[in-house]
Amino acid sequence: MKSFPTQERAIKKRIALLKAAIEEFGTVGFEAATAKSIAAAAGVATGTFYQYFENKNDILRVVAAERFSSLHQQVELLGQNLDIPTKELTYEQIEARFIAVLTFLHRFHVEDAPLHQVLDQRRGVDEKLDEIIAKGESLMLWHVIEFVEGIGLSDPQVIAETLFAMGEGLVHRMVFGKPPQNEKKMLELGGRILANSIYSDLKATH
């Protein structure tokens, strides 16, 4: 990856190229997108593309890295807004937190659904991209582990892995499978199921 520009004009061009890449990859797919088409969509010359990115593999990696960085920041902010100390959460509040997180993740995936599919496809053939995505996923799992540890459950790693897989599976099913007739109800039910899945351990601990 090339170094990050420091001048305001250059930063704006780089941002425009990243937005155009997301649109191109999501609209025509990775194979059909080119440096030229991305530059044209961004309103800059093709040579400008190569000032900031090596090739379309490089810009996709940057998109993935910045996407996970944004997701991490938003999840942290969501946690701050739900400002009840973790150890003091009631069952109902835990259920509400799961619903809030699932709702946020669902919205995040819906906004960039085509891009998400491109990333999933490309990580299997691009080792560097896979490393970026794996690191991002590990960071998200860390948030779940921190939550599980905070409410005092045993085997936090195992429980967090299970909760993460269940939540991710639900969101992916809703976004990339057949759209549910009632998204709100499905997210609420998903949050209730996640809360119930740890309830017995929670009662035993407290």
mmCIF file of C-alpha atoms in Angstrom:
data_model
loop_
_atom_site.group_PDB
_atom_site.id
_atom_site.type_symbol
_atom_site.label_atom_id
_atom_site.label_comp_id
_atom_site.label_asym_id
_atom_site.label_seq_id
_atom_site.Cartn_x
_atom_site.Cartn_y
_atom_site.Cartn_z
ATOM 1 C CA MET A 1 0.000 0.000 0.000
ATOM 2 C CA LYS A 2 1.245 3.483 -0.870
ATOM 3 C CA SER A 3 1.699 6.148 1.777
ATOM 4 C CA PHE A 4 -1.279 8.224 2.859
ATOM 5 C CA PRO A 5 -1.372 11.732 1.288
ATOM 6 C CA THR A 6 -1.140 14.750 3.568
ATOM 7 C CA GLN A 7 -2.353 17.625 1.411
ATOM 8 C CA GLU A 8 -6.098 18.360 1.548
ATOM 9 C CA ARG A 9 -6.576 18.221 -2.220
ATOM 10 C CA ALA A 10 -4.790 14.874 -2.457
ATOM 11 C CA ILE A 11 -6.786 13.482 0.458
ATOM 12 C CA LYS A 12 -10.048 14.438 -1.285
ATOM 13 C CA LYS A 13 -8.934 12.705 -4.486
ATOM 14 C CA ARG A 14 -8.027 9.558 -2.559
ATOM 15 C CA ILE A 15 -11.412 9.563 -0.797
ATOM 16 C CA ALA A 16 -13.169 10.031 -4.156
ATOM 17 C CA LEU A 17 -11.258 7.061 -5.590
ATOM 18 C CA LEU A 18 -12.160 4.856 -2.625
ATOM 19 C CA LYS A 19 -15.855 5.759 -2.935
ATOM 20 C CA ALA A 20 -15.724 5.129 -6.680
ATOM 21 C CA ALA A 21 -14.018 1.760 -6.128
ATOM 22 C CA ILE A 22 -16.760 0.666 -3.734
ATOM 23 C CA GLU A 23 -19.379 1.662 -6.302
ATOM 24 C CA GLU A 24 -17.560 -0.013 -9.197
ATOM 25 C CA PHE A 25 -16.840 -3.258 -7.362
ATOM 26 C CA GLY A 26 -20.412 -3.409 -6.126
ATOM 27 C CA THR A 27 -21.980 -2.559 -9.481
ATOM 28 C CA VAL A 28 -19.895 -4.338 -12.125
ATOM 29 C CA GLY A 29 -17.879 -6.720 -9.947
ATOM 30 C CA PHE A 30 -14.172 -6.993 -9.252
ATOM 31 C CA GLU A 31 -13.184 -8.579 -12.553
ATOM 32 C CA ALA A 32 -14.891 -5.969 -14.735
ATOM 33 C CA ALA A 33 -13.731 -2.981 -12.702
ATOM 34 C CA THR A 34 -10.456 -1.378 -13.769
ATOM 35 C CA ALA A 35 -8.184 1.411 -12.589
ATOM 36 C CA LYS A 36 -9.476 3.435 -15.541
ATOM 37 C CA SER A 37 -13.157 2.883 -14.730
ATOM 38 C CA ILE A 38 -12.600 3.666 -11.052
ATOM 39 C CA ALA A 39 -10.700 6.848 -11.906
ATOM 40 C CA ALA A 40 -13.422 7.912 -14.358
ATOM 41 C CA ALA A 41 -16.113 7.344 -11.728
ATOM 42 C CA ALA A 42 -14.075 9.448 -9.300
ATOM 43 C CA GLY A 43 -13.667 12.214 -11.873
ATOM 44 C CA VAL A 44 -9.871 12.004 -12.010
ATOM 45 C CA ALA A 45 -7.286 10.852 -14.530
ATOM 46 C CA THR A 46 -6.157 7.215 -14.556
ATOM 47 C CA GLY A 47 -2.649 8.383 -13.671
ATOM 48 C CA THR A 48 -4.046 9.869 -10.469
ATOM 49 C CA PHE A 49 -5.286 6.418 -9.464
ATOM 50 C CA TYR A 50 -1.715 5.104 -9.598
ATOM 51 C CA GLN A 51 -0.454 7.965 -7.446
ATOM 52 C CA TYR A 52 -2.371 6.510 -4.513
ATOM 53 C CA PHE A 53 -2.837 2.802 -5.314
ATOM 54 C CA GLU A 54 -0.729 0.109 -6.959
ATOM 55 C CA ASN A 55 -3.665 -1.606 -8.697
ATOM 56 C CA LYS A 56 -7.255 -2.641 -8.087
ATOM 57 C CA ASN A 57 -6.151 -5.360 -5.647
ATOM 58 C CA ASP A 58 -4.425 -2.673 -3.604
ATOM 59 C CA ILE A 59 -7.432 -0.341 -3.505
ATOM 60 C CA LEU A 60 -9.730 -3.218 -2.495
ATOM 61 C CA ARG A 61 -7.378 -3.997 0.412
ATOM 62 C CA VAL A 62 -7.478 -0.351 1.477
ATOM 63 C CA VAL A 63 -11.280 -0.355 1.224
ATOM 64 C CA ALA A 64 -11.416 -3.477 3.425
ATOM 65 C CA ALA A 65 -9.019 -2.039 6.012
ATOM 66 C CA GLU A 66 -10.894 1.266 6.241
ATOM 67 C CA ARG A 67 -14.242 -0.511 6.327
ATOM 68 C CA PHE A 68 -13.214 -2.553 9.376
ATOM 69 C CA SER A 69 -11.672 0.509 11.018
ATOM 70 C CA SER A 70 -14.988 2.340 10.631
ATOM 71 C CA LEU A 71 -16.917 -0.670 11.917
ATOM 72 C CA HIS A 72 -14.656 -0.930 14.968
ATOM 73 C CA GLN A 73 -15.094 2.768 15.771
ATOM 74 C CA GLN A 74 -18.864 2.580 15.397
ATOM 75 C CA VAL A 75 -19.111 -0.512 17.618
ATOM 76 C CA GLU A 76 -17.038 1.238 20.283
ATOM 77 C CA LEU A 77 -19.325 4.278 20.050
ATOM 78 C CA LEU A 78 -22.385 2.038 20.301
ATOM 79 C CA GLY A 79 -20.940 0.506 23.461
ATOM 80 C CA GLN A 80 -20.357 3.962 24.950
ATOM 81 C CA ASN A 81 -23.933 4.978 24.192
ATOM 82 C CA LEU A 82 -25.151 1.867 26.017
ATOM 83 C CA ASP A 83 -23.433 3.215 29.107
ATOM 84 C CA ILE A 84 -24.721 0.814 31.782
ATOM 85 C CA PRO A 85 -21.724 -0.936 33.440
ATOM 86 C CA THR A 86 -21.503 -4.447 32.010
ATOM 87 C CA LYS A 87 -21.527 -6.221 35.382
ATOM 88 C CA GLU A 88 -24.747 -4.434 36.359
ATOM 89 C CA LEU A 89 -26.735 -5.472 33.269
ATOM 90 C CA THR A 90 -30.003 -7.297 33.853
ATOM 91 C CA TYR A 91 -31.142 -10.077 31.537
ATOM 92 C CA GLU A 92 -33.529 -7.670 29.811
ATOM 93 C CA GLN A 93 -30.713 -5.166 29.273
ATOM 94 C CA ILE A 94 -28.439 -7.880 27.858
ATOM 95 C CA GLU A 95 -31.207 -8.848 25.434
ATOM 96 C CA ALA A 96 -31.663 -5.199 24.464
ATOM 97 C CA ARG A 97 -27.917 -4.843 23.872
ATOM 98 C CA PHE A 98 -27.844 -7.896 21.610
ATOM 99 C CA ILE A 99 -30.773 -6.490 19.625
ATOM 100 C CA ALA A 100 -29.035 -3.114 19.304
ATOM 101 C CA VAL A 101 -25.809 -4.701 18.062
ATOM 102 C CA LEU A 102 -27.587 -7.012 15.602
ATOM 103 C CA THR A 103 -29.622 -4.076 14.281
ATOM 104 C CA PHE A 104 -26.477 -2.018 13.793
ATOM 105 C CA LEU A 105 -24.582 -4.857 12.081
ATOM 106 C CA HIS A 106 -27.555 -5.577 9.826
ATOM 107 C CA ARG A 107 -27.719 -1.939 8.723
ATOM 108 C CA PHE A 108 -23.938 -1.857 8.187
ATOM 109 C CA HIS A 109 -24.077 -4.923 5.927
ATOM 110 C CA VAL A 110 -27.122 -3.709 3.990
ATOM 111 C CA GLU A 111 -25.401 -0.422 3.154
ATOM 112 C CA ASP A 112 -22.499 -2.222 1.448
ATOM 113 C CA ALA A 113 -23.960 -5.646 0.624
ATOM 114 C CA PRO A 114 -22.430 -5.944 -2.903
ATOM 115 C CA LEU A 115 -19.003 -4.907 -1.598
ATOM 116 C CA HIS A 116 -19.219 -7.455 1.205
ATOM 117 C CA GLN A 117 -19.820 -10.202 -1.337
ATOM 118 C CA VAL A 118 -16.822 -9.060 -3.399
ATOM 119 C CA LEU A 119 -14.630 -9.120 -0.288
ATOM 120 C CA ASP A 120 -15.787 -12.630 0.585
ATOM 121 C CA GLN A 121 -15.023 -13.843 -2.924
ATOM 122 C CA ARG A 122 -11.632 -12.151 -3.221
ATOM 123 C CA ARG A 123 -10.234 -13.134 0.177
ATOM 124 C CA GLY A 124 -9.992 -16.712 -1.081
ATOM 125 C CA VAL A 125 -7.521 -15.724 -3.804
ATOM 126 C CA ASP A 126 -5.787 -12.708 -2.235
ATOM 127 C CA GLU A 127 -3.715 -13.641 0.810
ATOM 128 C CA LYS A 128 -3.081 -10.028 1.840
ATOM 129 C CA LEU A 129 -6.783 -9.213 1.662
ATOM 130 C CA ASP A 130 -7.577 -12.313 3.702
ATOM 131 C CA GLU A 131 -5.129 -11.152 6.392
ATOM 132 C CA ILE A 132 -6.812 -7.745 6.550
ATOM 133 C CA ILE A 133 -10.292 -9.272 6.829
ATOM 134 C CA ALA A 134 -9.154 -11.866 9.387
ATOM 135 C CA LYS A 135 -7.621 -9.103 11.503
ATOM 136 C CA GLY A 136 -10.853 -7.101 11.295
ATOM 137 C CA GLU A 137 -12.932 -10.113 12.281
ATOM 138 C CA SER A 138 -10.603 -10.818 15.211
ATOM 139 C CA LEU A 139 -11.083 -7.261 16.412
ATOM 140 C CA MET A 140 -14.845 -7.664 16.269
ATOM 141 C CA LEU A 141 -14.591 -10.955 18.162
ATOM 142 C CA TRP A 142 -12.528 -9.158 20.797
ATOM 143 C CA HIS A 143 -15.510 -6.853 21.448
ATOM 144 C CA VAL A 144 -17.681 -9.908 22.101
ATOM 145 C CA ILE A 145 -15.050 -11.512 24.358
ATOM 146 C CA GLU A 146 -14.775 -8.266 26.322
ATOM 147 C CA PHE A 147 -18.549 -8.220 26.791
ATOM 148 C CA VAL A 148 -18.709 -11.873 27.898
ATOM 149 C CA GLU A 149 -15.849 -11.364 30.336
ATOM 150 C CA GLY A 150 -17.559 -8.219 31.613
ATOM 151 C CA ILE A 151 -20.686 -10.079 32.696
ATOM 152 C CA GLY A 152 -18.494 -12.700 34.378
ATOM 153 C CA LEU A 153 -19.190 -15.829 32.357
ATOM 154 C CA SER A 154 -16.779 -18.753 32.342
ATOM 155 C CA ASP A 155 -15.091 -19.867 29.093
ATOM 156 C CA PRO A 156 -15.429 -16.394 27.536
ATOM 157 C CA GLN A 157 -13.508 -17.368 24.389
ATOM 158 C CA VAL A 158 -15.812 -20.296 23.592
ATOM 159 C CA ILE A 159 -18.981 -18.374 24.419
ATOM 160 C CA ALA A 160 -17.851 -15.349 22.430
ATOM 161 C CA GLU A 161 -16.972 -17.478 19.390
ATOM 162 C CA THR A 162 -20.435 -19.058 19.536
ATOM 163 C CA LEU A 163 -22.257 -15.747 19.933
ATOM 164 C CA PHE A 164 -20.198 -14.215 17.125
ATOM 165 C CA ALA A 165 -20.969 -17.090 14.763
ATOM 166 C CA MET A 166 -24.676 -17.033 15.601
ATOM 167 C CA GLY A 167 -24.953 -13.267 15.175
ATOM 168 C CA GLU A 168 -22.944 -13.226 11.954
ATOM 169 C CA GLY A 169 -24.957 -16.120 10.562
ATOM 170 C CA LEU A 170 -28.250 -14.360 11.268
ATOM 171 C CA VAL A 171 -27.142 -11.070 9.725
ATOM 172 C CA HIS A 172 -25.707 -12.770 6.635
ATOM 173 C CA ARG A 173 -28.869 -14.816 6.201
ATOM 174 C CA MET A 174 -30.997 -11.683 6.377
ATOM 175 C CA VAL A 175 -28.826 -9.655 3.999
ATOM 176 C CA PHE A 176 -27.674 -12.256 1.479
ATOM 177 C CA GLY A 177 -30.461 -14.811 1.674
ATOM 178 C CA LYS A 178 -34.177 -14.324 1.115
ATOM 179 C CA PRO A 179 -35.114 -11.009 2.796
ATOM 180 C CA PRO A 180 -37.369 -11.596 5.829
ATOM 181 C CA GLN A 181 -40.869 -10.159 5.772
ATOM 182 C CA ASN A 182 -40.325 -8.484 9.139
ATOM 183 C CA GLU A 183 -36.692 -7.495 9.699
ATOM 184 C CA LYS A 184 -37.348 -5.777 13.028
ATOM 185 C CA LYS A 185 -39.086 -8.838 14.461
ATOM 186 C CA MET A 186 -36.317 -11.150 13.244
ATOM 187 C CA LEU A 187 -33.594 -8.975 14.788
ATOM 188 C CA GLU A 188 -35.488 -8.799 18.060
ATOM 189 C CA LEU A 189 -35.935 -12.567 18.076
ATOM 190 C CA GLY A 190 -32.258 -13.008 17.265
ATOM 191 C CA GLY A 191 -31.284 -10.821 20.206
ATOM 192 C CA ARG A 192 -33.582 -12.806 22.488
ATOM 193 C CA ILE A 193 -32.091 -16.116 21.304
ATOM 194 C CA LEU A 194 -28.543 -14.840 21.901
ATOM 195 C CA ALA A 195 -29.491 -13.692 25.398
ATOM 196 C CA ASN A 196 -31.208 -17.004 26.148
ATOM 197 C CA SER A 197 -28.162 -18.927 24.926
ATOM 198 C CA ILE A 198 -26.081 -17.557 27.819
ATOM 199 C CA TYR A 199 -28.861 -17.218 30.384
ATOM 200 C CA SER A 200 -28.234 -20.522 32.215
ATOM 201 C CA ASP A 201 -24.538 -19.699 32.623
ATOM 202 C CA LEU A 202 -25.456 -16.188 33.683
ATOM 203 C CA LYS A 203 -27.786 -17.454 36.437
ATOM 204 C CA ALA A 204 -25.176 -19.962 37.624
ATOM 205 C CA THR A 205 -22.516 -17.244 37.791
ATOM 206 C CA HIS A 206 -24.682 -14.782 39.701
#
